[in-house]
Amino acid sequence: MNNKVKIWGLGIGPGDPDLITVKALKILQEVDVIAYPTLDGGESLARSIAKPHLTSNQEEIIISIPMLSDRYPAQGVYDSAAIKISAAVHAGKSVAILCEGDPFFYGSFMYLFVRLSENHLVRVVPGVTSLAACSSALALPLAARNDVISVIPGPLDEKDLEERLLTTNVAAIIKVGRHLGKIKRILRKIGVIDNAHYIERATMDNQHIRLLSEMDGDTAPYFSMIIVRLSGDILEL
Amino acid sequence: MNNKVKIWGLGIGPGDPDLITVKALKILQEVDVIAYPTLDGGESLARSIAKPHLTSNQEEIIISIPMLSDRYPAQGVYDSAAIKISAAVHAGKSVAILCEGDPFFYGSFMYLFVRLSENHLVRVVPGVTSLAACSSALALPLAARNDVISVIPGPLDEKDLEERLLTTNVAAIIKVGRHLGKIKRILRKIGVIDNAHYIERATMDNQHIRLLSEMDGDTAPYFSMIIVRLSGDILEL
């Protein structure tokens, strides 16, 4: 471990505890303090992924994020978390901030990063993204040769979402949640719903996979993903 | 290790040998045979990433890919590699196919996967992609909230590349190679060249990072990447 670095953003992977990297595992077990988010003080997904690897003598900083569905918490949550982490570093401790998937791939870690990197050396250890986990779990090669992959958030409005889908070859639609009905309507309209695969909790014990065309209802868990291949080289495999 | 699975596509990460996952490491050290690509029979990048973890008694299947710059090798290369891997399985051996980054993220593994999965149970272990490695190495959060990320191959023609860039928030331009001049011209034209970061060999000992605007010349190594933020929520961090 680099001893000059006192704050780490650790990608701990998509869910299966063994999908943590060797590098992140070493750092996780050497730091004095771990910090992680919870929703409204409930169980932390990040901590539960890291749990089999934790040593027993580590301090924990809990970052409690208020649950607001598609909205975002007031930035004060991150101000106060950054102050706690800074205080630990000033007390001579090293801190790992646990991040599901990869820290810089839509993670809330970035809000801590911008605050902490003003005064500290913060290093990021990349992790396996939910996107890689979903394509492996679906046994679905994502892109070949000169295909364009787009990662598209489900909360975009209907017209915008449709335009984004029409200008890519392969799409990963994230943050499906209450946007499932809208997403199905668009994919049916542009004629690709039969190429769309739905997956939730990829690589976890309760992983769930469906063909999108076989799914009823208009809502899904927030942390679910739809992968759809629209055009391009990948369809010729 | 799942004993029914005899063929694994193993994501071994972007370059730093410690960025392999614990899961891939376990499988790598338990299989009887490893298979990996080389360019024209030269050194294999995949094997060099895995090298510190290899046990001494494993057989090796070398898949020699002819060097053709932007073109693609005749599919016969993959036919004969699939035959060799199948033969090893029929002889009672387990085989791990080593894949740089993630197996299904633009990897040539997909050509083996479509052949081998017709007759065998093939499992894929996701890995840390070059995209995650590059954003971590650049200390550059990729996307926030409802940003769209697109992965865009540099070999696309100029008009197509420009259109793809204009319809995304954050772009990772891959396979830069001899397309560097064209990419710089487009990014300058649409006014975002100052937001573009160039990186080659991310997480390796000889990693090289530049601001794109400071780079001379019209070519770069094939395995380099440009990350450019064009619009969206990420610019407000």
Coordinates of C-alpha atoms in Angstrom, one line a residue:
Chain A
M1 CA 0.0 0.0 0.0
N2 CA 1.2 3.5 -0.8
N3 CA 1.7 5.0 2.6
K4 CA 1.4 8.6 1.4
V5 CA -2.2 8.0 0.4
K6 CA -4.5 8.4 3.3
I7 CA -7.9 8.3 1.5
W8 CA -8.9 5.6 -1.0
G9 CA -12.0 5.4 -3.2
L10 CA -12.3 1.6 -3.4
G11 CA -14.2 -0.1 -6.2
I12 CA -15.5 -3.3 -4.5
G13 CA -17.3 -4.6 -7.6
P14 CA -21.0 -5.4 -8.5
G15 CA -22.1 -7.7 -5.7
D16 CA -20.3 -11.1 -5.5
P17 CA -17.7 -10.5 -2.8
D18 CA -15.1 -12.4 -4.9
L19 CA -15.4 -9.8 -7.6
I20 CA -13.3 -7.4 -5.6
T21 CA -9.8 -6.9 -7.0
V22 CA -6.7 -8.2 -5.3
K23 CA -5.6 -4.5 -5.0
A24 CA -8.8 -3.3 -3.4
L25 CA -8.8 -6.3 -1.0
K26 CA -5.3 -5.5 0.2
I27 CA -6.1 -1.9 0.9
L28 CA -9.5 -2.8 2.5
Q29 CA -7.7 -5.0 5.0
E30 CA -4.9 -2.5 5.8
V31 CA -6.8 0.8 6.4
D32 CA -7.7 2.0 9.8
V33 CA -11.2 3.2 8.9
I34 CA -13.9 2.2 6.4
A35 CA -16.5 4.6 5.2
Y36 CA -19.7 3.7 3.3
P37 CA -23.1 4.9 2.4
T38 CA -26.4 3.6 3.7
L39 CA -29.9 4.6 2.6
D40 CA -31.7 6.3 5.6
G41 CA -29.4 4.5 8.0
G42 CA -30.5 1.0 6.8
E43 CA -28.2 -1.8 5.7
S44 CA -25.4 -0.7 3.4
L45 CA -25.0 -2.7 0.2
A46 CA -21.4 -1.6 -0.1
R47 CA -20.6 -2.9 3.4
S48 CA -22.5 -6.2 2.8
I49 CA -20.4 -6.8 -0.3
A50 CA -17.1 -6.1 1.6
K51 CA -18.3 -7.9 4.8
P52 CA -16.5 -11.3 4.2
H53 CA -13.2 -9.4 3.8
L54 CA -13.4 -7.0 6.8
T55 CA -11.0 -7.3 9.7
S56 CA -12.5 -6.9 13.1
N57 CA -10.6 -3.9 14.4
Q58 CA -11.6 -1.2 11.9
E59 CA -13.5 2.0 12.7
E60 CA -16.5 2.7 10.5
I61 CA -17.9 6.0 9.2
I62 CA -21.5 5.7 8.1
I63 CA -22.8 8.1 5.5
S64 CA -26.5 8.1 5.8
I65 CA -28.2 9.2 2.5
P66 CA -31.9 10.2 2.7
M67 CA -34.1 8.1 0.4
L68 CA -35.5 10.4 -2.3
S69 CA -36.2 8.1 -5.3
D70 CA -35.0 9.9 -8.4
R71 CA -34.0 13.1 -6.7
Y72 CA -30.7 13.7 -5.1
P73 CA -29.8 14.4 -1.5
A74 CA -28.8 17.9 -0.4
Q75 CA -25.1 18.2 -0.7
G76 CA -24.8 18.8 3.0
V77 CA -24.7 15.1 3.5
Y78 CA -21.4 15.0 1.6
D79 CA -20.1 18.1 3.3
S80 CA -20.5 16.5 6.7
A81 CA -19.1 13.1 5.6
A82 CA -16.1 14.8 4.1
I83 CA -15.5 16.6 7.4
K84 CA -15.6 13.3 9.3
I85 CA -13.2 11.6 6.9
S86 CA -10.8 14.6 7.0
A87 CA -10.8 14.5 10.8
A88 CA -9.8 10.8 10.8
V89 CA -6.9 11.6 8.4
H90 CA -5.8 14.5 10.6
A91 CA -5.8 12.0 13.5
G92 CA -3.3 9.9 11.6
K93 CA -5.7 7.3 10.2
S94 CA -6.1 5.9 6.7
V95 CA -9.6 5.7 5.3
A96 CA -11.1 3.6 2.5
I97 CA -14.5 4.7 1.1
L98 CA -16.3 1.6 -0.2
C99 CA -17.9 2.1 -3.6
E100 CA -20.2 -0.5 -5.3
G101 CA -19.0 -1.3 -8.8
D102 CA -16.5 1.3 -9.9
P103 CA -16.1 4.6 -8.0
F104 CA -16.3 6.9 -11.0
F105 CA -19.1 5.1 -12.8
Y106 CA -22.2 7.0 -11.6
G107 CA -21.2 6.6 -8.0
S108 CA -22.0 9.0 -5.2
F109 CA -18.3 8.8 -4.3
M110 CA -17.6 11.6 -6.8
Y111 CA -19.3 14.0 -4.4
L112 CA -16.8 13.1 -1.7
F113 CA -13.9 13.0 -4.2
V114 CA -14.4 16.7 -5.2
R115 CA -14.5 17.8 -1.6
L116 CA -11.7 15.7 -0.2
S117 CA -9.2 16.1 -3.1
E118 CA -9.0 19.8 -2.4
N119 CA -6.9 19.1 0.7
H120 CA -5.9 15.5 0.5
L121 CA -4.2 13.0 -1.9
V122 CA -7.1 10.7 -2.8
R123 CA -6.5 7.6 -4.9
V124 CA -9.2 5.6 -6.7
V125 CA -9.0 1.8 -7.3
P126 CA -11.2 0.9 -10.3
G127 CA -13.7 -1.9 -9.9
V128 CA -15.8 -4.2 -12.0
T129 CA -18.9 -2.2 -13.1
S130 CA -22.5 -3.3 -13.0
L131 CA -22.3 -3.1 -16.8
A132 CA -19.6 -5.8 -17.1
A133 CA -21.3 -7.9 -14.4
C134 CA -24.6 -7.8 -16.3
S135 CA -23.2 -8.7 -19.7
S136 CA -21.3 -11.6 -18.1
A137 CA -24.3 -12.8 -16.2
L138 CA -26.4 -12.6 -19.4
A139 CA -23.7 -14.4 -21.4
L140 CA -24.1 -11.5 -23.8
P141 CA -21.1 -10.1 -25.6
L142 CA -21.6 -6.3 -25.5
A143 CA -19.9 -4.8 -28.5
A144 CA -17.7 -5.8 -31.4
R145 CA -15.3 -4.0 -33.7
N146 CA -16.6 -0.5 -34.3
D147 CA -19.9 -0.7 -32.3
V148 CA -20.8 2.3 -30.1
I149 CA -22.0 1.4 -26.5
S150 CA -24.1 4.0 -24.6
V151 CA -25.0 3.9 -21.0
I152 CA -28.3 5.7 -20.7
P153 CA -30.1 6.6 -17.5
G154 CA -33.8 5.6 -17.4
P155 CA -35.0 8.8 -15.9
L156 CA -34.4 10.8 -19.1
D157 CA -37.6 12.0 -20.7
E158 CA -39.3 9.8 -23.3
K159 CA -38.2 11.8 -26.4
D160 CA -34.6 12.1 -25.2
L161 CA -34.4 8.5 -24.3
E162 CA -35.7 7.4 -27.7
E163 CA -33.2 9.7 -29.5
R164 CA -30.3 8.3 -27.5
L165 CA -31.3 4.8 -28.3
L166 CA -31.5 5.5 -32.0
T167 CA -28.0 6.9 -32.1
T168 CA -26.2 3.9 -30.6
N169 CA -25.5 0.3 -31.4
V170 CA -25.8 -1.2 -27.9
A171 CA -27.5 0.4 -24.9
A172 CA -27.3 -0.3 -21.2
I173 CA -30.3 1.5 -19.6
I174 CA -29.5 2.0 -16.0
K175 CA -31.7 3.3 -13.1
V176 CA -34.7 1.5 -14.5
G177 CA -37.0 1.8 -11.4
R178 CA -40.3 3.4 -12.1
H179 CA -39.3 4.1 -15.7
L180 CA -39.8 0.5 -16.8
G181 CA -43.1 1.1 -18.5
K182 CA -41.7 4.1 -20.5
I183 CA -38.7 2.1 -21.5
K184 CA -40.7 -0.9 -22.7
R185 CA -43.0 1.5 -24.7
I186 CA -40.0 3.1 -26.5
L187 CA -38.3 -0.2 -27.2
R188 CA -41.5 -1.7 -28.6
K189 CA -42.0 1.4 -30.8
I190 CA -38.6 1.3 -32.3
G191 CA -38.9 -2.5 -32.8
V192 CA -36.1 -3.8 -30.6
I193 CA -37.9 -5.1 -27.6
D194 CA -37.1 -8.7 -28.5
N195 CA -33.3 -7.9 -28.2
A196 CA -33.7 -6.5 -24.7
H197 CA -32.6 -8.3 -21.6
Y198 CA -33.5 -7.3 -18.0
I199 CA -31.3 -8.1 -15.0
E200 CA -31.3 -7.1 -11.4
R201 CA -28.8 -7.8 -8.6
A202 CA -26.2 -9.2 -11.1
T203 CA -23.7 -11.6 -9.6
M204 CA -25.5 -11.6 -6.2
D205 CA -27.2 -14.7 -4.8
N206 CA -30.6 -13.4 -5.7
Q207 CA -29.7 -12.4 -9.3
H208 CA -32.8 -12.2 -11.5
I209 CA -32.7 -12.3 -15.3
R210 CA -35.7 -12.0 -17.8
L211 CA -36.4 -11.2 -21.4
L212 CA -37.8 -7.7 -21.2
S213 CA -40.7 -8.7 -23.6
E214 CA -41.9 -11.2 -20.9
M215 CA -42.0 -8.7 -18.1
D216 CA -45.3 -7.3 -16.8
G217 CA -45.7 -4.2 -14.8
D218 CA -44.3 -0.7 -15.0
T219 CA -41.8 -0.7 -12.2
A220 CA -38.6 -2.5 -11.2
P221 CA -35.9 -2.0 -8.5
Y222 CA -33.8 1.1 -9.0
F223 CA -30.7 -0.9 -9.3
S224 CA -31.6 -3.0 -12.3
M225 CA -30.4 -2.7 -15.9
I226 CA -31.7 -3.4 -19.4
I227 CA -29.2 -4.3 -22.1
V228 CA -30.5 -3.9 -25.7
R229 CA -28.6 -4.5 -28.9
L230 CA -30.0 -2.2 -31.6
S231 CA -27.7 -2.5 -34.6
G232 CA -24.1 -2.9 -35.6
D233 CA -21.4 -5.5 -35.8
I234 CA -22.4 -7.3 -32.6
L235 CA -25.6 -8.6 -34.2
E236 CA -23.6 -10.5 -36.8
L237 CA -21.8 -12.7 -34.3
Chain B
M1 CA -14.6 -23.3 -8.5
N2 CA -17.7 -24.7 -10.3
N3 CA -16.6 -28.2 -11.4
K4 CA -19.1 -28.5 -14.1
V5 CA -17.7 -25.5 -15.9
K6 CA -14.7 -26.6 -18.1
I7 CA -14.2 -23.4 -20.0
W8 CA -13.9 -19.9 -18.5
G9 CA -13.6 -16.5 -20.1
L10 CA -11.5 -14.7 -17.5
G11 CA -11.4 -11.0 -17.2
I12 CA -7.9 -10.3 -15.9
G13 CA -8.2 -6.5 -15.8
P14 CA -6.6 -3.5 -17.5
G15 CA -2.9 -4.1 -16.8
D16 CA -1.8 -3.9 -13.1
P17 CA -1.7 -7.6 -12.1
D18 CA -3.4 -6.7 -8.8
L19 CA -6.4 -5.5 -10.7
I20 CA -7.5 -9.1 -11.3
T21 CA -10.5 -10.1 -9.2
V22 CA -10.2 -12.6 -6.4
K23 CA -12.6 -14.8 -8.3
A24 CA -10.6 -14.8 -11.6
L25 CA -7.4 -15.4 -9.6
K26 CA -8.8 -18.5 -7.9
I27 CA -9.9 -19.9 -11.3
L28 CA -6.6 -19.0 -13.0
Q29 CA -4.7 -21.0 -10.4
E30 CA -7.0 -24.0 -10.5
V31 CA -7.4 -24.7 -14.2
D32 CA -5.3 -27.2 -16.1
V33 CA -4.8 -25.1 -19.2
I34 CA -4.6 -21.4 -20.0
A35 CA -5.2 -20.0 -23.5
Y36 CA -4.4 -16.5 -24.6
P37 CA -3.9 -14.4 -27.7
T38 CA -0.6 -13.1 -29.1
L39 CA 0.0 -10.7 -32.0
D40 CA 1.9 -12.6 -34.7
G41 CA 3.3 -15.0 -32.1
G42 CA 4.9 -12.1 -30.1
E43 CA 4.6 -11.5 -26.4
S44 CA 1.0 -11.8 -25.1
L45 CA -0.2 -8.8 -23.1
A46 CA -2.9 -11.0 -21.5
R47 CA -0.3 -13.5 -20.4
S48 CA 2.1 -10.8 -19.1
I49 CA -0.7 -9.4 -16.9
A50 CA -1.5 -12.8 -15.5
K51 CA 2.2 -13.9 -15.2
P52 CA 2.8 -13.1 -11.5
H53 CA -0.2 -15.3 -10.6
L54 CA 0.5 -18.4 -12.8
T55 CA 1.4 -21.7 -11.4
S56 CA 4.2 -23.6 -12.9
N57 CA 2.4 -26.7 -14.1
Q58 CA -0.2 -25.4 -16.5
E59 CA -0.4 -26.2 -20.2
E60 CA -0.7 -23.2 -22.5
I61 CA -2.6 -22.8 -25.7
I62 CA -1.4 -19.8 -27.8
I63 CA -3.8 -18.1 -30.1
S64 CA -1.6 -16.3 -32.7
I65 CA -3.5 -13.4 -34.3
P66 CA -2.1 -11.9 -37.5
M67 CA -1.3 -8.2 -37.2
L68 CA -3.6 -6.2 -39.5
S69 CA -4.0 -2.8 -38.0
D70 CA -7.6 -1.7 -38.3
R71 CA -8.7 -4.8 -40.1
Y72 CA -9.8 -8.1 -38.5
P73 CA -8.2 -11.5 -38.8
A74 CA -9.9 -14.2 -40.8
Q75 CA -12.2 -16.1 -38.6
G76 CA -10.2 -19.3 -39.3
V77 CA -7.9 -18.2 -36.4
Y78 CA -10.8 -18.6 -34.0
D79 CA -12.0 -21.8 -35.6
S80 CA -8.7 -23.5 -35.0
A81 CA -8.3 -22.1 -31.5
A82 CA -11.8 -23.3 -30.6
I83 CA -10.9 -26.8 -31.9
K84 CA -7.7 -26.9 -29.6
I85 CA -9.7 -25.7 -26.6
S86 CA -12.4 -28.3 -27.3
A87 CA -9.9 -31.0 -27.6
A88 CA -8.4 -30.1 -24.2
V89 CA -11.9 -30.3 -22.6
H90 CA -12.6 -33.7 -24.2
A91 CA -9.3 -34.9 -22.7
G92 CA -10.7 -34.0 -19.3
K93 CA -9.0 -30.7 -18.8
S94 CA -10.3 -27.3 -17.6
V95 CA -9.4 -24.2 -19.6
A96 CA -9.2 -20.5 -18.8
I97 CA -9.1 -18.1 -21.7
L98 CA -7.3 -14.9 -20.5
C99 CA -9.0 -11.7 -21.6
E100 CA -7.5 -8.2 -21.0
G101 CA -10.0 -5.9 -19.3
D102 CA -13.5 -7.4 -19.4
P103 CA -14.2 -10.4 -21.8
F104 CA -17.3 -9.0 -23.4
F105 CA -16.1 -5.3 -23.7
Y106 CA -14.7 -5.3 -27.3
G107 CA -12.6 -8.4 -26.6
S108 CA -11.8 -11.0 -29.3
F109 CA -13.0 -13.5 -26.7
M110 CA -16.5 -13.2 -28.1
Y111 CA -15.4 -15.0 -31.3
L112 CA -14.3 -18.0 -29.2
F113 CA -17.4 -17.7 -27.0
V114 CA -19.9 -18.0 -29.9
R115 CA -18.0 -21.1 -31.2
L116 CA -17.4 -22.9 -27.9
S117 CA -20.8 -22.2 -26.3
E118 CA -22.5 -24.3 -28.9
N119 CA -21.1 -27.4 -27.3
H120 CA -19.8 -26.5 -23.9
L121 CA -20.9 -24.7 -20.8
V122 CA -18.7 -21.5 -20.9
R123 CA -18.7 -19.1 -18.0
V124 CA -17.5 -15.5 -18.1
V125 CA -15.9 -13.7 -15.1
P126 CA -16.2 -10.0 -15.6
G127 CA -13.1 -7.8 -15.2
V128 CA -12.1 -4.2 -14.7
T129 CA -12.4 -2.5 -18.1
S130 CA -9.9 -0.1 -19.6
L131 CA -12.6 2.6 -19.3
A132 CA -12.7 2.2 -15.5
A133 CA -8.9 2.1 -15.3
C134 CA -8.5 5.2 -17.4
S135 CA -11.0 7.3 -15.4
S136 CA -9.4 6.2 -12.1
A137 CA -5.9 6.9 -13.4
L138 CA -7.0 10.4 -14.6
A139 CA -8.8 11.1 -11.3
L140 CA -11.7 12.0 -13.5
P141 CA -15.3 11.1 -12.4
L142 CA -17.0 9.9 -15.6
A143 CA -20.7 10.6 -15.2
A144 CA -23.1 11.9 -12.7
R145 CA -26.9 11.6 -12.3
N146 CA -28.5 11.4 -15.7
D147 CA -25.4 11.8 -17.9
V148 CA -25.1 9.5 -20.9
I149 CA -21.7 7.8 -21.4
S150 CA -20.8 6.6 -24.9
V151 CA -17.9 4.4 -25.9
I152 CA -16.9 5.4 -29.4
P153 CA -14.3 3.6 -31.6
G154 CA -11.9 6.0 -33.2
P155 CA -12.0 4.2 -36.6
L156 CA -15.5 5.5 -37.3
D157 CA -15.6 8.0 -40.2
E158 CA -15.3 11.7 -39.4
K159 CA -18.9 12.7 -39.8
D160 CA -20.2 9.7 -37.9
L161 CA -17.7 10.3 -35.1
E162 CA -18.7 13.9 -34.8
E163 CA -22.5 13.0 -34.7
R164 CA -21.9 10.4 -31.9
L165 CA -19.9 13.0 -29.9
L166 CA -22.6 15.6 -30.2
T167 CA -25.3 13.2 -28.9
T168 CA -23.6 12.2 -25.7
N169 CA -22.5 13.8 -22.4
V170 CA -19.2 11.9 -21.9
A171 CA -17.3 10.0 -24.5
A172 CA -14.5 7.4 -24.2
I173 CA -12.9 7.3 -27.6
I174 CA -11.1 3.9 -27.9
K175 CA -8.8 2.4 -30.6
V176 CA -7.2 5.8 -31.1
G177 CA -4.2 4.6 -33.1
R178 CA -3.8 6.4 -36.5
H179 CA -7.1 8.2 -36.0
L180 CA -5.6 10.7 -33.5
G181 CA -5.3 13.6 -36.0
K182 CA -9.0 13.1 -37.1
I183 CA -10.1 13.0 -33.4
K184 CA -8.2 16.2 -32.5
R185 CA -9.7 18.0 -35.5
I186 CA -13.3 17.1 -34.6
L187 CA -12.9 17.9 -30.9
R188 CA -11.3 21.3 -31.8
K189 CA -14.2 22.0 -34.2
I190 CA -16.9 21.3 -31.7
G191 CA -15.0 23.3 -29.0
V192 CA -14.3 20.7 -26.4
I193 CA -10.6 19.8 -27.0
D194 CA -9.7 21.5 -23.7
N195 CA -11.9 18.9 -21.8
A196 CA -10.1 15.9 -23.5
H197 CA -7.7 13.7 -21.7
Y198 CA -5.4 11.2 -23.4
I199 CA -4.1 8.1 -21.7
E200 CA -2.2 5.0 -22.8
R201 CA -1.3 1.8 -20.9
A202 CA -3.5 2.8 -17.9
T203 CA -2.5 1.2 -14.6
M204 CA 0.7 -0.3 -16.1
D205 CA 4.2 0.7 -15.1
N206 CA 4.7 2.8 -18.2
Q207 CA 1.3 4.5 -18.0
H208 CA 1.3 7.8 -19.9
I209 CA -1.2 10.7 -19.5
R210 CA -1.5 14.0 -21.4
L211 CA -4.0 16.7 -22.1
L212 CA -5.0 16.1 -25.6
S213 CA -4.5 19.8 -26.5
E214 CA -0.8 19.4 -25.7
M215 CA -0.2 16.4 -28.0
D216 CA 1.5 16.7 -31.3
G217 CA 1.3 14.3 -34.1
D218 CA -1.4 12.3 -35.8
T219 CA -0.9 8.8 -34.4
A220 CA -0.9 7.0 -31.1
P221 CA -0.7 3.4 -29.9
Y222 CA -3.8 1.4 -30.8
F223 CA -4.5 0.7 -27.2
S224 CA -4.9 4.2 -26.0
M225 CA -8.0 6.1 -25.0
I226 CA -9.3 9.7 -25.0
I227 CA -11.9 10.7 -22.4
V228 CA -13.8 13.9 -23.1
R229 CA -16.6 15.5 -21.2
L230 CA -18.9 17.5 -23.5
S231 CA -22.0 18.5 -21.5
G232 CA -24.2 17.4 -18.7
D233 CA -24.3 17.1 -14.9
I234 CA -20.7 16.0 -14.6
L235 CA -19.4 19.4 -15.6
E236 CA -21.1 21.0 -12.5
L237 CA -19.2 19.0 -10.0

